[in-house]
Coordinates of C-alpha atoms in Angstrom, one line a residue:
X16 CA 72.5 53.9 3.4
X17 CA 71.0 55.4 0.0
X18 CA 68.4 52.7 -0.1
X19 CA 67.3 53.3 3.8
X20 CA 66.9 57.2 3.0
X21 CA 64.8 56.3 -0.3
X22 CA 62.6 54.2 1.9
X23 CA 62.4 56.8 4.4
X24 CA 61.3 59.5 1.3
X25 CA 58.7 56.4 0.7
X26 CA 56.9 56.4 3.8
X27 CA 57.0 59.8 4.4
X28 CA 55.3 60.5 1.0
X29 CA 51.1 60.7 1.4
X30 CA 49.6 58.6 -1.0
X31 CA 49.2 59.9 -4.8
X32 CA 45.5 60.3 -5.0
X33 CA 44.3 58.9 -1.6
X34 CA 43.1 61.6 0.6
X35 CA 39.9 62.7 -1.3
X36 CA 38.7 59.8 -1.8
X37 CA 39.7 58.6 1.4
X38 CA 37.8 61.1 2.8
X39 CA 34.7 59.9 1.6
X40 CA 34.8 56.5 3.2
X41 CA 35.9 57.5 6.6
X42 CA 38.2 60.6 6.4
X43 CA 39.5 60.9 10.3
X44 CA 39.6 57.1 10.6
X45 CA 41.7 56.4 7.9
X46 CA 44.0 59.5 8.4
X47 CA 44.4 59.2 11.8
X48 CA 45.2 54.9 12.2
X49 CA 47.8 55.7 9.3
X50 CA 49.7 58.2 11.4
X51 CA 50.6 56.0 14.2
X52 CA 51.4 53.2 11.7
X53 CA 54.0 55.5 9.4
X54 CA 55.7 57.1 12.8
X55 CA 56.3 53.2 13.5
X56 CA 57.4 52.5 9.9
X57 CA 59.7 55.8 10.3
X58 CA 61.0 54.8 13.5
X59 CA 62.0 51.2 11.9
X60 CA 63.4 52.8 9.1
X61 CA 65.5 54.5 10.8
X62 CA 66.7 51.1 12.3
X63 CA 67.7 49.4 9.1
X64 CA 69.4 52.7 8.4
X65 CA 71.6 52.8 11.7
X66 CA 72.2 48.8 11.1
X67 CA 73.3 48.8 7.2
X68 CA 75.4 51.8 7.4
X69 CA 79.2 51.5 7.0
X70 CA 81.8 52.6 9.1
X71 CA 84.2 54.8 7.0
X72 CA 86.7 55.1 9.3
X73 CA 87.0 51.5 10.0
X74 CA 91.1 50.1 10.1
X75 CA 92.3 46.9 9.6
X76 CA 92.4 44.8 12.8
X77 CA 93.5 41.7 13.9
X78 CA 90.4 39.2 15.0
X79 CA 90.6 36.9 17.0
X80 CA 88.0 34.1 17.7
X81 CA 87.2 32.1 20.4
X82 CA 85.1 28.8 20.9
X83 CA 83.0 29.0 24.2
X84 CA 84.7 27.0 26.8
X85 CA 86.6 28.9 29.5
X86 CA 90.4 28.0 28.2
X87 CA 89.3 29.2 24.8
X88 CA 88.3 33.1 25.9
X89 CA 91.4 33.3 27.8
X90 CA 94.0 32.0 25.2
X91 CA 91.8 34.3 22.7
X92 CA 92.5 37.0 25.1
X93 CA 96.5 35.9 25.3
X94 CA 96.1 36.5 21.7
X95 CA 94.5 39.3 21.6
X96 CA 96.7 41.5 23.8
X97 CA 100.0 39.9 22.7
X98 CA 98.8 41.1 19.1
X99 CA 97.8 44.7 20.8
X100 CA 101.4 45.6 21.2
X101 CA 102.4 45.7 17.5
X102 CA 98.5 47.3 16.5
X103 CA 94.2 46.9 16.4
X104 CA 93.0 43.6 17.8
X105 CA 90.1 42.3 18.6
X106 CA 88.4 39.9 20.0
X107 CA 85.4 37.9 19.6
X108 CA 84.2 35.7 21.5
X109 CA 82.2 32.7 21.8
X110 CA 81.9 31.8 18.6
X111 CA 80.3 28.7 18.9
X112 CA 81.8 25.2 17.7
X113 CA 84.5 24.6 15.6
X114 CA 82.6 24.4 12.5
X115 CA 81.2 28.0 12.9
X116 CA 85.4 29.2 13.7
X117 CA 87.0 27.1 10.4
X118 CA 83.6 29.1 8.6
X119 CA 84.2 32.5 10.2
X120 CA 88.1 32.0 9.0
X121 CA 87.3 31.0 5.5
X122 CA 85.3 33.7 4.9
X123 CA 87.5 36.5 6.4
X124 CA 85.4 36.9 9.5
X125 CA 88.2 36.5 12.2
X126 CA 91.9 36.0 11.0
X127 CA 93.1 32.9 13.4
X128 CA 91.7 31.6 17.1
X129 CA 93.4 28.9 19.1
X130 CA 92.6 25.3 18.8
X131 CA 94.3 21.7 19.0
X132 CA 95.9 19.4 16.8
X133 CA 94.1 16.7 17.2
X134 CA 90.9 18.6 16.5
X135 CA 92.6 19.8 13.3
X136 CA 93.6 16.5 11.9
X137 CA 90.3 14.5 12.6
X138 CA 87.6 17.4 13.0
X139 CA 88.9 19.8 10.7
X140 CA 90.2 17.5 8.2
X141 CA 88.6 14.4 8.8
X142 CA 90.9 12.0 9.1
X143 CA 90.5 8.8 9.5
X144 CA 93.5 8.4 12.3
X145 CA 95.4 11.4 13.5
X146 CA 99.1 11.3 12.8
X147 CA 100.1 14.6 15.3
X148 CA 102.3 15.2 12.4
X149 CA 102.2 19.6 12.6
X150 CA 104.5 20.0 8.7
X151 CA 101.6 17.3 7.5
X152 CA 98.5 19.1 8.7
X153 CA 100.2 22.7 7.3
X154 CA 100.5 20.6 4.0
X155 CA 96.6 19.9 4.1
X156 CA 95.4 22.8 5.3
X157 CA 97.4 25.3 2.9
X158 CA 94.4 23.9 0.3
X159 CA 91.8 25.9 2.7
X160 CA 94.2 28.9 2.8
X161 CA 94.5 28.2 6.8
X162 CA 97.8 27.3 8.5
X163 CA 98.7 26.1 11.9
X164 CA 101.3 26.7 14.0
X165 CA 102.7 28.5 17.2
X166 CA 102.4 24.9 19.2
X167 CA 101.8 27.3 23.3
X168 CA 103.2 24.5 25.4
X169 CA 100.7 22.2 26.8
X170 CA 98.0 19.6 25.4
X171 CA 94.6 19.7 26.7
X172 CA 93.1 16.2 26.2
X173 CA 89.3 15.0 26.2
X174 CA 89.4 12.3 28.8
X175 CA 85.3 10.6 30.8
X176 CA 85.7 11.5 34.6
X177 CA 83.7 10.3 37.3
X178 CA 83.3 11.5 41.0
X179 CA 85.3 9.5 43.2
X180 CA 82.9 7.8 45.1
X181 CA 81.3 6.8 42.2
X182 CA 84.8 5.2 41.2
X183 CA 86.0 3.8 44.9
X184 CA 82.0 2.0 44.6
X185 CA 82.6 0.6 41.2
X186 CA 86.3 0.1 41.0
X187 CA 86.4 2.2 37.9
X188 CA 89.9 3.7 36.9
X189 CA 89.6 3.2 33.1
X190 CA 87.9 4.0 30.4
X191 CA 87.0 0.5 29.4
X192 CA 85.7 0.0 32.3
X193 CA 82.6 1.5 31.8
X194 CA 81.6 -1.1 29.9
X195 CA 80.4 -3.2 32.4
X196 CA 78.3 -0.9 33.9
X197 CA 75.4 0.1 31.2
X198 CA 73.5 1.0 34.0
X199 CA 76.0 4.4 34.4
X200 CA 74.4 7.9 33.0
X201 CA 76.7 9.8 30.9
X202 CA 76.4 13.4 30.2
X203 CA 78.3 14.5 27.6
X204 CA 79.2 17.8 25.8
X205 CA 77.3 18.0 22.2
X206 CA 80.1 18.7 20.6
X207 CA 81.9 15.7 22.2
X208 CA 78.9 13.5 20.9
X209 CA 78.8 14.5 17.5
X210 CA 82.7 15.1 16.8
X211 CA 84.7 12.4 14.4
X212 CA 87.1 12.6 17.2
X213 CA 84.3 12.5 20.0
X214 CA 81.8 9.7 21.2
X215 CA 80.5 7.7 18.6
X216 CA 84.5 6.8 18.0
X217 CA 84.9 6.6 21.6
X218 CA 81.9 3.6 22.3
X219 CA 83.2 1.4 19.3
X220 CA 86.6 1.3 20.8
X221 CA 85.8 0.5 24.2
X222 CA 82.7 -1.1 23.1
X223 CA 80.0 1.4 24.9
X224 CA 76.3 0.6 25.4
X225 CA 75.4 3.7 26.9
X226 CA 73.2 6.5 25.3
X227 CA 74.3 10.2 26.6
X228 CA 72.5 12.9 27.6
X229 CA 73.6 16.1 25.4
X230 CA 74.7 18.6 28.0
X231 CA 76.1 22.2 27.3
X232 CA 80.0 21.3 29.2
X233 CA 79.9 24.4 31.3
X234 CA 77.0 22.8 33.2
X235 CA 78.2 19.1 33.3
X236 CA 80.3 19.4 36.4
X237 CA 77.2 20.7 38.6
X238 CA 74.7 17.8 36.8
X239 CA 77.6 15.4 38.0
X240 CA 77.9 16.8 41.5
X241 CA 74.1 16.9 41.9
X242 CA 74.0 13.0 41.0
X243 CA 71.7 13.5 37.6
X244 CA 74.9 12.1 36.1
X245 CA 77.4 9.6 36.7
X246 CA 79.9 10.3 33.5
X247 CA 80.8 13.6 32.1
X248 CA 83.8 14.3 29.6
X249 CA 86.4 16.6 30.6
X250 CA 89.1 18.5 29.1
X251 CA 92.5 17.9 31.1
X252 CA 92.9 21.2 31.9
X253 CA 89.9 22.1 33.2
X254 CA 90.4 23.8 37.0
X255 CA 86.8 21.9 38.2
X256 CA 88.8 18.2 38.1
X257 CA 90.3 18.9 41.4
X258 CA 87.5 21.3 42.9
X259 CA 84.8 18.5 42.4
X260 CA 87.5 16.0 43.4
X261 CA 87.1 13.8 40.2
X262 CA 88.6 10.7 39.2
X263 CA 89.7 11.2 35.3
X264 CA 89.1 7.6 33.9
X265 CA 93.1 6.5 31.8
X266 CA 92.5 5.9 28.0
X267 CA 93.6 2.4 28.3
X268 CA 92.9 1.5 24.5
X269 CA 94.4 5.4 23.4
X270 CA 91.9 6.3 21.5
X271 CA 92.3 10.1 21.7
X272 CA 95.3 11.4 19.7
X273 CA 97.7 14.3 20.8
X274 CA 95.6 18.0 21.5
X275 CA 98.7 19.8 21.4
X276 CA 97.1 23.9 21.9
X277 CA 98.1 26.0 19.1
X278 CA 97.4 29.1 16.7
X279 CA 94.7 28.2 13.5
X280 CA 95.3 31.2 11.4
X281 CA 94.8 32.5 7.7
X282 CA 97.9 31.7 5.5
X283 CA 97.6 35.4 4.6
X284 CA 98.2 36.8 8.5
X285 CA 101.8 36.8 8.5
X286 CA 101.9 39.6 5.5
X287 CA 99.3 41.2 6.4
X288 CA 100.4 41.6 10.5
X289 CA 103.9 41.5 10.6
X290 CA 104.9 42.6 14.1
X291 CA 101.8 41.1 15.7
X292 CA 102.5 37.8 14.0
X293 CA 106.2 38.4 15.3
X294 CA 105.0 39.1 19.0
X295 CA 102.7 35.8 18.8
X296 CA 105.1 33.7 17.8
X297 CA 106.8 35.0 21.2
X298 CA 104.2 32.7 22.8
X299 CA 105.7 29.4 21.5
X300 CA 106.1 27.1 24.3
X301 CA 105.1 29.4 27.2
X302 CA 102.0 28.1 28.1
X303 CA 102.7 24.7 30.0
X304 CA 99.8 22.6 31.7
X305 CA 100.0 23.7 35.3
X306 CA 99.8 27.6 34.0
X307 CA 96.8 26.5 32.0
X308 CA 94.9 24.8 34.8
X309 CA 96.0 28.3 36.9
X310 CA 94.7 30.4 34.5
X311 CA 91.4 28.5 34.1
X312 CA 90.3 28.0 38.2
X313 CA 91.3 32.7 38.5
X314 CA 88.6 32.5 35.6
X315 CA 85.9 29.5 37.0
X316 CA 86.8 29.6 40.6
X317 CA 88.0 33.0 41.4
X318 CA 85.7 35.0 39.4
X319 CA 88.6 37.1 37.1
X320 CA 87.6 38.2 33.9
X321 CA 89.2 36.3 31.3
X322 CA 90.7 39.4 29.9
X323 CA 92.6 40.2 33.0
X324 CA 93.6 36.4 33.5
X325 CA 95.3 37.1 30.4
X326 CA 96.5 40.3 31.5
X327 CA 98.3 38.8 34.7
X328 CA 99.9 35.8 32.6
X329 CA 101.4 38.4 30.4
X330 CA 102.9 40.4 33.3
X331 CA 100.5 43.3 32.9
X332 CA 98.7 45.3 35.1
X333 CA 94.8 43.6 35.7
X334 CA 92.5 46.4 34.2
X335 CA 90.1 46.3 37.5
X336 CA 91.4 44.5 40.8
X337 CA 89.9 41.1 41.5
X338 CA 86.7 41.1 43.6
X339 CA 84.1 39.2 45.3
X340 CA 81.2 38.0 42.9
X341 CA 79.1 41.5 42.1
X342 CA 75.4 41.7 43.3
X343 CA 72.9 40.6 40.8
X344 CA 72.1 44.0 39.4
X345 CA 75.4 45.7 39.3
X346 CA 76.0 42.7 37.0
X347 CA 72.8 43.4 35.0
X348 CA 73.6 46.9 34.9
X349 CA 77.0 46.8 34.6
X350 CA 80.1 48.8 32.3
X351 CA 78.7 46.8 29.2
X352 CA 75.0 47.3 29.3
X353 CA 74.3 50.3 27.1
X354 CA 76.4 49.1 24.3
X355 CA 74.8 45.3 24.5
X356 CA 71.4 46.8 24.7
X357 CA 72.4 49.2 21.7
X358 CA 73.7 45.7 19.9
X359 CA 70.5 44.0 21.0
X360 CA 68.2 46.8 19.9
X361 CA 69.7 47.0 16.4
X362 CA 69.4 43.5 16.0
X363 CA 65.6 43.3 16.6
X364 CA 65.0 47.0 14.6
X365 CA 66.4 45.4 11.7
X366 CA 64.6 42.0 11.8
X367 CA 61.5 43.0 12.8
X368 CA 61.5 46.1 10.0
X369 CA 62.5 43.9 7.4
X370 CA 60.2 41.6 8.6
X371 CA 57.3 44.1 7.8
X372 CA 58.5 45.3 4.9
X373 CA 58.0 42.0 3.4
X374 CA 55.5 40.4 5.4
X375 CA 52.3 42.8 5.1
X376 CA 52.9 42.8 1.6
X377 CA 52.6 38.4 1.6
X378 CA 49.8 38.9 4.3
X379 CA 48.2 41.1 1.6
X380 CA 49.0 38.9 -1.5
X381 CA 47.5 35.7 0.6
X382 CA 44.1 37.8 1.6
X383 CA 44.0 38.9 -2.0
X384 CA 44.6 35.6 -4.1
X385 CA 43.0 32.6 -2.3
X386 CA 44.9 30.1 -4.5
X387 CA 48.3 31.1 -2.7
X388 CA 47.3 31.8 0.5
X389 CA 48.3 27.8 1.6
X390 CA 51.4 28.3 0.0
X391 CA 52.3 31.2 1.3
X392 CA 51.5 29.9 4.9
X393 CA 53.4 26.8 4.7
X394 CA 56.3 28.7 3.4
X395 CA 56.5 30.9 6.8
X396 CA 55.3 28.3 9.2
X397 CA 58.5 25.6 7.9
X398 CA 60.8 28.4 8.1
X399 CA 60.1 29.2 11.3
X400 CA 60.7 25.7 12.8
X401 CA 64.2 25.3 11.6
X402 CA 66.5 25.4 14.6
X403 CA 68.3 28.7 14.8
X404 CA 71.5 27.5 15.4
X405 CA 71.3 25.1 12.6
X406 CA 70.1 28.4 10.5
X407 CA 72.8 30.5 11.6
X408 CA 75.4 28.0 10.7
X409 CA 74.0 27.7 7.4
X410 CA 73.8 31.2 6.4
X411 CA 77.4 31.9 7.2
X412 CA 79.1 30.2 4.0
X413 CA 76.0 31.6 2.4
X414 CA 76.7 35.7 3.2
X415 CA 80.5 34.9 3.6
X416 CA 80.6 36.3 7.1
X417 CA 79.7 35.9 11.0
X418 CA 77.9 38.7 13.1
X419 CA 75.1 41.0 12.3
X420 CA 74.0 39.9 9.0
X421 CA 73.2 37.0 9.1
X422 CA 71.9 37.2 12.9
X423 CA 69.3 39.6 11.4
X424 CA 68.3 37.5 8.4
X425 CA 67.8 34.6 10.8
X426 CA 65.8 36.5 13.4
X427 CA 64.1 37.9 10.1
X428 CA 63.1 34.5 9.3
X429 CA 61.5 33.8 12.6
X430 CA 59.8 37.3 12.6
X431 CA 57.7 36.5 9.4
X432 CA 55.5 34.0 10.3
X433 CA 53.4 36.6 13.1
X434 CA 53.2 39.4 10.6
X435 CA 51.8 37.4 7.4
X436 CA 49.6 35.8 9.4
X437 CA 48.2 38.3 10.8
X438 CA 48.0 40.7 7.8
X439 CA 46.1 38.2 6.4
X440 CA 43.5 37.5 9.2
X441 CA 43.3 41.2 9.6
X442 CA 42.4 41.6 6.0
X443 CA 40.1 39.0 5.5
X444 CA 38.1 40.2 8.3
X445 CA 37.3 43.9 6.6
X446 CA 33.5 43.6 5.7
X447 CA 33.3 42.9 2.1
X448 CA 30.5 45.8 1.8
X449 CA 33.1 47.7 3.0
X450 CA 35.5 47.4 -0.1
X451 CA 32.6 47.4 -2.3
X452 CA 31.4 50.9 -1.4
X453 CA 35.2 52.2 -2.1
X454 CA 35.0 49.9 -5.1
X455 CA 32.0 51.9 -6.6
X456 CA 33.5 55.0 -5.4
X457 CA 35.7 54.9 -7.8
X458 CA 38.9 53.7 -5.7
X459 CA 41.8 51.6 -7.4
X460 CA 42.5 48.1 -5.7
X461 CA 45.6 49.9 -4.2
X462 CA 43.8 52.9 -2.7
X463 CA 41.2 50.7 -1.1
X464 CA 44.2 48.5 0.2
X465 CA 45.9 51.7 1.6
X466 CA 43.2 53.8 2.6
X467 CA 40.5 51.3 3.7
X468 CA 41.3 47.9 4.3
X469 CA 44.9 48.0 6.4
X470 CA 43.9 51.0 8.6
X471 CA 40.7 48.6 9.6
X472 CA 43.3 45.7 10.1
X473 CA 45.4 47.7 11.8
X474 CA 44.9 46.3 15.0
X475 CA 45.3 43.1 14.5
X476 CA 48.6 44.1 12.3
X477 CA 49.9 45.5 15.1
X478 CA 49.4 42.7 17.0
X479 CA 51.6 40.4 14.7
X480 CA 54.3 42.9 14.5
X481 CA 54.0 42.8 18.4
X482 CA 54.5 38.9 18.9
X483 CA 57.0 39.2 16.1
X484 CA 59.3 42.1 17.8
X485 CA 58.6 39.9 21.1
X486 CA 60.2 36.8 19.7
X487 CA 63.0 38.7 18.1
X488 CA 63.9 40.2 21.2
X489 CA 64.8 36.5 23.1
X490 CA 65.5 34.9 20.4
X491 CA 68.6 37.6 19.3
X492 CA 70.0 36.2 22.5
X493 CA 71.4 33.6 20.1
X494 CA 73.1 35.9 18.1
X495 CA 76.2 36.1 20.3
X496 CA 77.1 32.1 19.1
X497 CA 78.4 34.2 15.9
X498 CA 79.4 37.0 17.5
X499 CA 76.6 39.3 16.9
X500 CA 76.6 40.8 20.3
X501 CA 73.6 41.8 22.4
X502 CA 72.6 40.1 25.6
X503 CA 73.4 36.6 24.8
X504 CA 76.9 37.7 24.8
X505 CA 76.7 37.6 29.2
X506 CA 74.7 34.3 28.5
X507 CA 77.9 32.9 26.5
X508 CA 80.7 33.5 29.3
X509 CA 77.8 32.4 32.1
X510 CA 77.7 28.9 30.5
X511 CA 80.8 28.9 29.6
X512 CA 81.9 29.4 33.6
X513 CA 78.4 28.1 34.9
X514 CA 77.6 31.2 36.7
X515 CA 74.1 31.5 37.4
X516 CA 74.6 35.5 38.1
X517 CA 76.1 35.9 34.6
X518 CA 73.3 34.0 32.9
X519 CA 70.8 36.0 34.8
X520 CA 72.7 39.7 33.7
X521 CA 71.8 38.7 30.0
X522 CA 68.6 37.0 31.0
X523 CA 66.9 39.8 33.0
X524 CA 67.7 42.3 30.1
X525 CA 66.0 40.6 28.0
X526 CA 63.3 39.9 29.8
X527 CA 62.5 44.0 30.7
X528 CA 62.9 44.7 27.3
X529 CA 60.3 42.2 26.0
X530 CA 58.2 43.6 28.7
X531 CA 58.8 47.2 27.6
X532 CA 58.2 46.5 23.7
X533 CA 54.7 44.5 24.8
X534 CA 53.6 47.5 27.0
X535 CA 54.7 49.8 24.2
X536 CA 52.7 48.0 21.2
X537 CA 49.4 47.8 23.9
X538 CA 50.0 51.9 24.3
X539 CA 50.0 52.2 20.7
X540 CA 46.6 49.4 20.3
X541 CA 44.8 51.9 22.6
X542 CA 45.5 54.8 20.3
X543 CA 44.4 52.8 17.7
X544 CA 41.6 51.9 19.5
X545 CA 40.5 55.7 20.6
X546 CA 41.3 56.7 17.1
X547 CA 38.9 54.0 15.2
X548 CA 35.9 54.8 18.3
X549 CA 35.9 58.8 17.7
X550 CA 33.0 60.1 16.0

């Protein structure tokens, strides 16, 4: 917080020596395009100030992750209020893969989530052939400092699934015999096509020509109904089998091993949440399949928030009664929207003012010295096309954390590129007679920068911090993968349960707010404009 008020004092502070001389290249000009400029710096400030500072009153609580897939929200949420009776929990969900979870419980960022043996033994630990041996996989995982155990009751399997016509035409009951029919689309999960566990282990066993089609799995079952696939891969448990009336192909050859749902946890949990660890190993063997496959069609087919799906397993009291599917824009504007747009807002402050802090000063190094202007270009433009997914997952080993931080480094990243380059096009077209009159007026190189040449490139400045905040704005959408919050958070649960009105709540948001920031920035261009045209 010290360093945000210091930076404040900075920008608030005139400039030591500039207003005389100033004054005698354009006085009103160059006083009055600053002003706008620091009232925008202030405001940003401001930003990084709310976004960095601490909560002091924060207590130790349980978190609890979750991937994003409908059975993983609601056995995060079993979690989650079976660990509320003995204290603080929370959950946080949608974390993205399993890579991301093992990360976010290695480096203290959630204390345990649910997941499967047979995803610990050949995703986790990688290996070669899973044994389904629980006191083994302890053994191997106490060198991470994770533990698993608290086996609920039922096994979720991966299994390929086709619609039944599709297997009445082609006589297909098992997985191998796909193989004689190349011609067949698959559509796959990307996680299922990339896992040790997953497809390329899958088409060696049973022999597999086919090339899949990478498809999030919340959508799958609609591609597969709408005929723009033929194969998709389910999870045993899923309510959809029976709504879509699907034919789950046998795993003749038993390739998949045992997905017995348990608790991944920190080996330091136990001592450090005793009663909650108590109440949760209350949970062993209470979950069996048919309550699973219950409790995933009142999330997917009856529209029940996966909290109070959770709530009614446990015997509680659901926190608002079932309903019909809301209307469009009682789901935009719904009981979360203020603190998602608060999240989203804080997101793209931070970015976007970090993103200026450094970036004007590159824009101005790469107008200044010619030599490493390429450089300095390249630099920006390659960071900006690595995938922000791949980004995110590799800053979190990095900062030793999921959430904000390094959601606002990435979006950082990707809101450099506008503001250098335009700080440096902006510059570079001040008319060199310009900066020579200032030059013989005595001016230093930093008073002409200050007092000359960025309040005449302050348009086109503007401009690059406008594309810049644009682009943050959708792309923070992405943050919610680590649990960052923001709007992305409704997209999550609306792929997770294919719901095109949950997609659109965190869509539309988005959307307005981009629209809002563009018509701000042009309000603020004309007042630069008006500014720069008085006499």
């Amino acid at each position: 917080m010290a360093w945000s008020c210091a930076l404040l004092a900075a920008w608030l502070r005139p400039p030591a020596g500039g207003s005389a001389q100033a004054g005698q290249a354009h006085p009103e000009a160059a006083l009055g395009e600053r002003s706008p400029g620091r009232a925008l710096a202030l405001a940003l400030t401001l930003g990084l100030a709310l976004g960095a500072a601490p909560d002091a009153h924060a207590e130790e609580r349980l978190e609890v992750g979750s991937k994003r897939f409908t059975e993983s929200y609601i056995l995060a949420e079993v979690l989650t209020q079976t660990a509320q009776r003995a204290g603080p929990a929370d959950h946080q969900a949608g974390l993205g893969n399993t890579a991301i979870l093992v990360e976010a419980l290695r480096t203290h960022s959630i204390d345990l989530y649910p997941e499967y043996l047979g995803t610990i033994e050949l995703e986790i630990l990688k290996r070669p052939k899973a044994s389904g041996s629980l006191e083994s996989v302890n053994a191997e995982l106490a060198g991470l400092g994770l533990g698993a155990a608290v086996p609920l009751g039922f096994q979720n399997t991966y299994a390929l699934a086709v619609s039944a016509a599709t297997a009445q035409r082609l006589h297909l009951a098992r997985t191998s015999d796909l193989a004689a029919h190349p011609e067949l689309r698959l559509g796959l999960s990307q996680e299922f096509i990339g896992r040790a566990d997953g497809w390329p282990g899958l088409a060696t066993r049973y022999g597999l020509a086919q090339v899949p089609l990478g498809l999030d799995h919340g959508l799958a079952y609609e591609a597969l109904a709408s005929g723009q696939v033929d194969v998709i891969d389910v999870y045993s448990t899923d309510a959809k089998i029976a709504r879509y009336d699907l034919v789950v192909l046998d795993d003749d050859l038993h390739y998949f091993p045992a997905y017995d749902a348990l608790i991944l946890y920190r080996l330091d949990v136990p001592q450090r949440f005793p009663r909650a660890w108590a109440d949760l190993g209350g949970l062993a063997g209470r979950i069996d399949a048919r309550a699973m496959i219950a409790m995933n069609a009142r999330a997917e087919l009856d529209h029940v928030a996966f909290a109070d799906v959770a709530a009614e397993f446990l015997g509680g009291q659901t926190r608002r009664p079932p309903t019909h599917p809301k209307g469009l824009w009682q789901q935009v504007f719904g009981g979360d929207f203020w603190s998602l747009t608060r999240e989203h807002l804080t997101l793209v402050a931070v970015s976007v003012g970090l993103a200026i802090l450094l970036g004007i000063p590159l824009g101005a190094l790469a107008a200044r010295i010619p030599r490493v202007r390429t450089p300095i270009m390249i630099l920006v433009g390659v960071l900006q096309t690595i995938p922000a997914l791949a980004l995110l997952a590799f800053l979190i080993p990095i900062l030793g954390r999921i959430g904000t931080l390094p959601a606002e480094i990435a979006l950082f990243v990707y809101a450099l590129l506008p503001v250098v380059r335009n700080t440096c096009t902006g510059l570079l077209e001040v008319p060199a007679g310009l900066s020579e009159a200032a030059r013989a007026l005595g001016l230093t190189a930093g008073q002409r920068l200050g007092a000359i040449e960025l309040p005449l490139a302050g348009r086109v400045i503007l401009s690059g911090v406008k594309t810049a905040t644009v682009i943050s704005i959708g792309t923070a959408t992405i943050a919610a993968f680590i649990g960052a919050g923001g709007y992305g958070q409704r997209i999550t649960v609306g792929l997770a349960l294919n719901d095109n009105g949950m997609l659109l709540a965190g869509a539309i948001p988005a959307a307005l707010l981009a629209l809002l920031a563009e018509l701000a920035f042009d309000g603020l261009d004309r007042v630069l404009a008006h500014r720069r045209a008085r006499p």
